[in-house]
Amino acid sequence: MLTIAISKGRILKDTLPLLAEAGIEPSEDLSVTRKLIIPSICGEVNLVIIRATDVPTFVEYGAADVGITGKDTLVEHNSDNLYEPLDLEIAKCRLMTAVVTGRELPVGKIRVASKYVSLTEQYFAKKGQQVEIIKLYGSMELAPLVGLADCIVDLVDTGNTLKANGMEPLDLIMNISSRLVINKASMKMKHQQIKALTEKLKIAVDNRR
Ligand code: PRT
Ligand code: MG
């Protein structure tokens, strides 16, 4: 049995067609079921659907053999205990700094709101910019509007969310897409199964280009 941990939400939506092309389909309707472990129709795979930020933890500890989550989550989690063999090229977006449109950043130390504390720290350290980071768990766009922060670090896709809140993207920190990650022990113990899955997914990704 192979266990695959998948981020729920938008990544799941983009992942299911890829998995289907690789021959893996859930035996239940994921939008209806309340089960957390869903067997595949082929009977060789269990799917566990969890929060994106929990995927690296599940895979690192071997609770799942394989995982699918965003590069943003992986870099922020910073585990060197995972293989990352494949860019699935789904759920693409950009990690960016953003400010209130037309408003300039103050001189000296700035306040930055983000859920990506580690990525934000690294980015501004490289630039030599002193920052105070304010960790938020969502609605980052709100922070500069209510005077909580001078700028934010968040994911941008169309830019509509920023625009709707009177903000604009400033600098690109990193291009983001979802990745296949693999537990190192599973890679040895279930080599054939994981190799076959990786190859099928790679073909599905290549076919889309
Ligand atoms: O929402 P919740 O807290 O439950 O969980 P989550 O945020 O972890 O899940 P979800 O479904 O939002 O998926 C998060 C993952 O999807 C991220 O880790 C990325 O890898 C990927 N992804 C791709 C995105 C986006 N695109 C994206 N646009 N995650 C979030 N957004 C948000 C962004 O934070 C901002 O609020 O969408 C808004 C910007 O979109 P535009 O199109 O208005 O620019
Ligand atoms: Mg979200």
Coordinates of C-alpha atoms and ligand atoms in Angstrom, one line a residue:
M1 CA 0.0 0.0 0.0
L2 CA 1.2 3.5 -0.9
T3 CA 0.0 6.5 1.1
I4 CA -0.2 9.8 -0.7
A5 CA -0.7 13.0 1.3
I6 CA -2.4 15.8 -0.7
S7 CA -3.0 19.4 0.2
K8 CA -6.6 20.2 0.3
G9 CA -8.0 23.3 -1.4
R10 CA -6.7 24.6 -4.7
I11 CA -3.8 22.1 -4.9
L12 CA -6.2 19.2 -4.5
K13 CA -8.3 20.4 -7.3
D14 CA -5.3 20.6 -9.7
T15 CA -3.8 17.4 -8.4
L16 CA -6.8 15.1 -9.0
P17 CA -6.6 15.2 -12.9
L18 CA -2.9 14.5 -12.8
L19 CA -3.4 11.5 -10.5
A20 CA -6.2 10.3 -12.7
E21 CA -3.8 10.3 -15.7
A22 CA -1.4 8.3 -13.6
G23 CA -4.2 5.7 -12.9
I24 CA -5.1 6.8 -9.4
E25 CA -8.7 7.8 -8.7
P26 CA -10.4 8.2 -5.3
S27 CA -13.1 5.6 -4.5
E28 CA -15.3 8.3 -3.1
D29 CA -16.4 11.7 -4.1
L30 CA -13.9 14.0 -2.2
S31 CA -16.3 16.9 -2.1
V32 CA -18.9 14.8 -0.3
T33 CA -17.0 12.3 1.9
R34 CA -15.9 13.2 5.5
K35 CA -13.3 10.4 5.5
L36 CA -9.7 11.5 5.9
I37 CA -8.3 8.3 4.4
I38 CA -9.7 7.5 1.0
P39 CA -8.7 4.4 -0.8
S40 CA -8.1 4.6 -4.6
I41 CA -10.2 2.5 -7.0
C42 CA -7.2 0.4 -7.9
G43 CA -6.8 -0.5 -4.2
E44 CA -3.1 0.0 -4.2
V45 CA -3.1 3.6 -2.9
N46 CA -4.5 5.5 0.1
L47 CA -5.1 9.2 -0.3
V48 CA -5.0 11.4 2.8
I49 CA -6.3 14.9 2.3
I50 CA -4.7 17.4 4.8
R51 CA -3.7 21.1 5.2
A52 CA -0.9 22.1 2.8
T53 CA 1.4 23.1 5.7
D54 CA 1.0 19.6 7.3
V55 CA 2.0 17.7 4.1
P56 CA 5.8 18.0 4.7
T57 CA 5.4 16.8 8.3
F58 CA 3.4 13.7 7.3
V59 CA 5.9 12.7 4.6
E60 CA 9.0 13.5 6.8
Y61 CA 7.8 11.1 9.5
G62 CA 6.7 8.5 7.0
A63 CA 3.0 8.8 7.9
A64 CA 2.7 9.2 4.1
D65 CA 5.1 7.8 1.6
V66 CA 4.5 10.6 -0.9
G67 CA 3.1 14.1 -0.7
I68 CA 2.0 16.9 -2.9
T69 CA 2.2 20.5 -1.7
G70 CA 3.4 24.0 -2.7
K71 CA 7.1 25.0 -3.0
D72 CA 6.2 27.9 -0.7
T73 CA 5.2 25.4 2.0
L74 CA 8.3 23.3 1.4
V75 CA 10.8 26.1 1.6
E76 CA 9.1 27.6 4.7
H77 CA 9.1 24.1 6.3
N78 CA 12.8 23.6 5.4
S79 CA 13.1 19.9 5.7
D80 CA 16.2 18.2 4.3
N81 CA 14.6 14.9 5.0
L82 CA 12.5 14.8 1.8
Y83 CA 13.2 14.0 -1.8
E84 CA 11.6 16.4 -4.2
P85 CA 11.9 14.7 -7.6
L86 CA 9.2 16.4 -9.7
D87 CA 7.7 19.8 -10.3
L88 CA 4.0 19.1 -11.0
E89 CA 3.6 22.6 -12.6
I90 CA 0.2 23.1 -11.0
A91 CA -1.2 25.7 -8.6
K92 CA 1.3 28.2 -9.9
C93 CA 1.7 31.6 -8.4
R94 CA 4.4 34.0 -7.2
L95 CA 5.6 34.9 -3.7
M96 CA 5.9 38.7 -3.7
T97 CA 6.2 41.7 -1.5
A98 CA 3.2 44.1 -1.8
V99 CA 2.4 47.6 -0.6
V100 CA -0.5 50.0 -0.5
T101 CA -0.6 51.4 -4.0
G102 CA 1.5 54.6 -4.3
R103 CA 2.6 54.5 -0.7
E104 CA 6.4 54.5 -0.1
L105 CA 8.1 52.3 2.4
P106 CA 9.5 54.2 5.4
V107 CA 13.2 54.6 5.8
G108 CA 14.9 52.3 8.2
K109 CA 13.4 49.2 9.9
I110 CA 10.1 48.2 8.3
R111 CA 7.2 46.0 9.6
V112 CA 6.3 43.1 7.3
A113 CA 3.2 40.9 7.8
S114 CA 3.4 37.3 6.4
K115 CA 2.6 33.7 7.2
Y116 CA 6.0 33.0 5.6
V117 CA 8.2 34.1 8.5
S118 CA 11.3 32.2 7.5
L119 CA 11.2 33.0 3.8
T120 CA 10.5 36.7 4.7
E121 CA 13.4 36.8 7.1
Q122 CA 15.8 35.3 4.5
Y123 CA 14.7 37.6 1.7
F124 CA 15.1 40.9 3.6
A125 CA 18.4 39.7 5.3
K126 CA 19.8 39.2 1.8
K127 CA 18.8 42.7 0.8
G128 CA 20.3 44.1 4.0
Q129 CA 16.9 45.5 5.0
Q130 CA 16.0 45.5 8.7
V131 CA 12.6 44.1 9.4
E132 CA 10.2 43.3 12.1
I133 CA 8.1 40.4 11.0
I134 CA 4.5 40.0 12.1
K135 CA 3.3 36.5 11.7
L136 CA -0.3 36.2 10.4
Y137 CA -2.3 33.1 9.5
G138 CA -4.4 34.7 6.7
S139 CA -5.8 37.8 5.2
M140 CA -2.3 39.4 4.9
E141 CA -3.7 42.1 2.7
L142 CA -5.5 43.6 5.6
A143 CA -2.3 44.4 7.6
P144 CA -1.1 47.5 5.7
L145 CA -4.7 48.9 5.5
V146 CA -5.1 49.0 9.2
G147 CA -1.6 50.1 10.0
L148 CA -0.3 46.8 11.3
A149 CA 2.5 46.5 8.7
D150 CA 4.3 48.6 6.1
C151 CA 4.2 45.8 3.5
I152 CA 3.3 42.1 3.2
V153 CA 4.8 39.0 1.8
D154 CA 2.2 36.8 0.2
L155 CA 1.2 34.7 -2.8
V156 CA 0.0 36.5 -5.9
D157 CA -1.8 34.9 -8.9
T158 CA -3.9 37.2 -10.9
G159 CA -3.2 40.2 -8.6
N160 CA -7.0 40.8 -8.2
T161 CA -6.9 40.3 -4.4
L162 CA -4.2 43.0 -4.0
K163 CA -6.0 45.3 -6.4
A164 CA -9.3 44.9 -4.6
N165 CA -7.6 46.1 -1.4
G166 CA -5.8 49.0 -2.9
M167 CA -2.5 47.3 -3.0
E168 CA 0.1 46.5 -5.6
P169 CA 2.9 43.9 -6.0
L170 CA 6.4 45.2 -5.6
D171 CA 9.2 42.6 -5.8
L172 CA 9.2 38.9 -6.9
I173 CA 10.7 36.6 -4.2
M174 CA 10.1 33.2 -5.8
N175 CA 8.0 31.5 -8.4
I176 CA 5.8 28.8 -6.9
S177 CA 4.3 25.6 -8.1
S178 CA 3.3 22.3 -6.4
R179 CA 5.9 19.5 -6.0
L180 CA 6.0 15.8 -5.5
V181 CA 7.9 14.9 -2.3
I182 CA 8.9 11.5 -1.1
N183 CA 9.9 10.1 2.3
K184 CA 13.5 8.8 2.1
A185 CA 12.9 5.4 3.7
S186 CA 9.8 4.8 1.5
M187 CA 12.0 5.6 -1.5
K188 CA 14.1 2.5 -0.5
M189 CA 11.3 0.2 0.8
K190 CA 8.7 0.9 -1.9
H191 CA 11.1 1.8 -4.7
Q192 CA 9.2 0.1 -7.6
Q193 CA 5.9 1.6 -6.7
I194 CA 7.2 5.1 -6.1
K195 CA 9.3 5.0 -9.3
A196 CA 6.3 3.9 -11.3
L197 CA 4.1 6.7 -9.8
T198 CA 6.8 9.4 -10.4
E199 CA 7.2 8.3 -14.0
K200 CA 3.5 8.3 -14.7
L201 CA 3.1 11.7 -13.1
K202 CA 6.1 13.0 -15.1
I203 CA 4.4 11.8 -18.4
A204 CA 1.2 13.5 -17.3
V205 CA 3.0 16.8 -16.6
D206 CA 5.0 16.6 -19.9
N207 CA 1.8 15.9 -21.9
R208 CA 0.3 19.2 -20.7
R209 CA 3.1 21.4 -21.9
Ligands
PRT1 O1 -6.8 28.7 3.0 P1 -6.4 27.8 4.1 O2 -5.7 28.5 5.2 O3 -7.4 26.8 4.6 O4 -5.3 26.8 3.6 P2 -4.2 27.2 2.5 O5 -4.2 28.7 2.3 O6 -2.9 26.5 2.9 O7 -4.8 26.4 1.3 P3 -5.1 27.0 -0.2 O8 -6.2 26.1 -0.8 O9 -5.3 28.4 -0.2 O10 -3.8 26.5 -1.0 C1 -2.6 27.1 -0.6 C2 -1.5 26.7 -1.6 O11 -1.9 26.9 -3.0 C3 -0.3 27.6 -1.5 O12 0.6 27.1 -0.5 C4 0.3 27.7 -2.9 O13 1.3 26.7 -3.0 C5 -0.9 27.4 -3.8 N1 -1.4 28.6 -4.4 C6 -1.4 28.9 -5.7 C7 -2.1 29.7 -3.8 C8 -2.4 30.6 -4.7 N2 -2.0 30.1 -5.9 C9 -3.1 31.9 -4.4 N3 -3.3 32.7 -5.2 N4 -2.4 29.9 -2.5 C10 -3.0 31.0 -2.1 N5 -3.3 32.0 -3.0 C11 -4.1 33.2 -2.4 C12 -3.1 34.3 -1.9 O14 -2.7 34.0 -0.6 C13 -4.0 35.5 -2.0 O15 -4.9 35.6 -0.9 O16 -4.9 33.8 -3.4 C14 -4.9 35.2 -3.2 C15 -4.2 35.9 -4.4 O17 -4.8 35.4 -5.6 P4 -5.0 36.5 -6.8 O18 -5.4 35.7 -8.0 O19 -6.1 37.4 -6.3 O20 -3.7 37.2 -7.0
MG2 MG -5.8 29.9 1.5

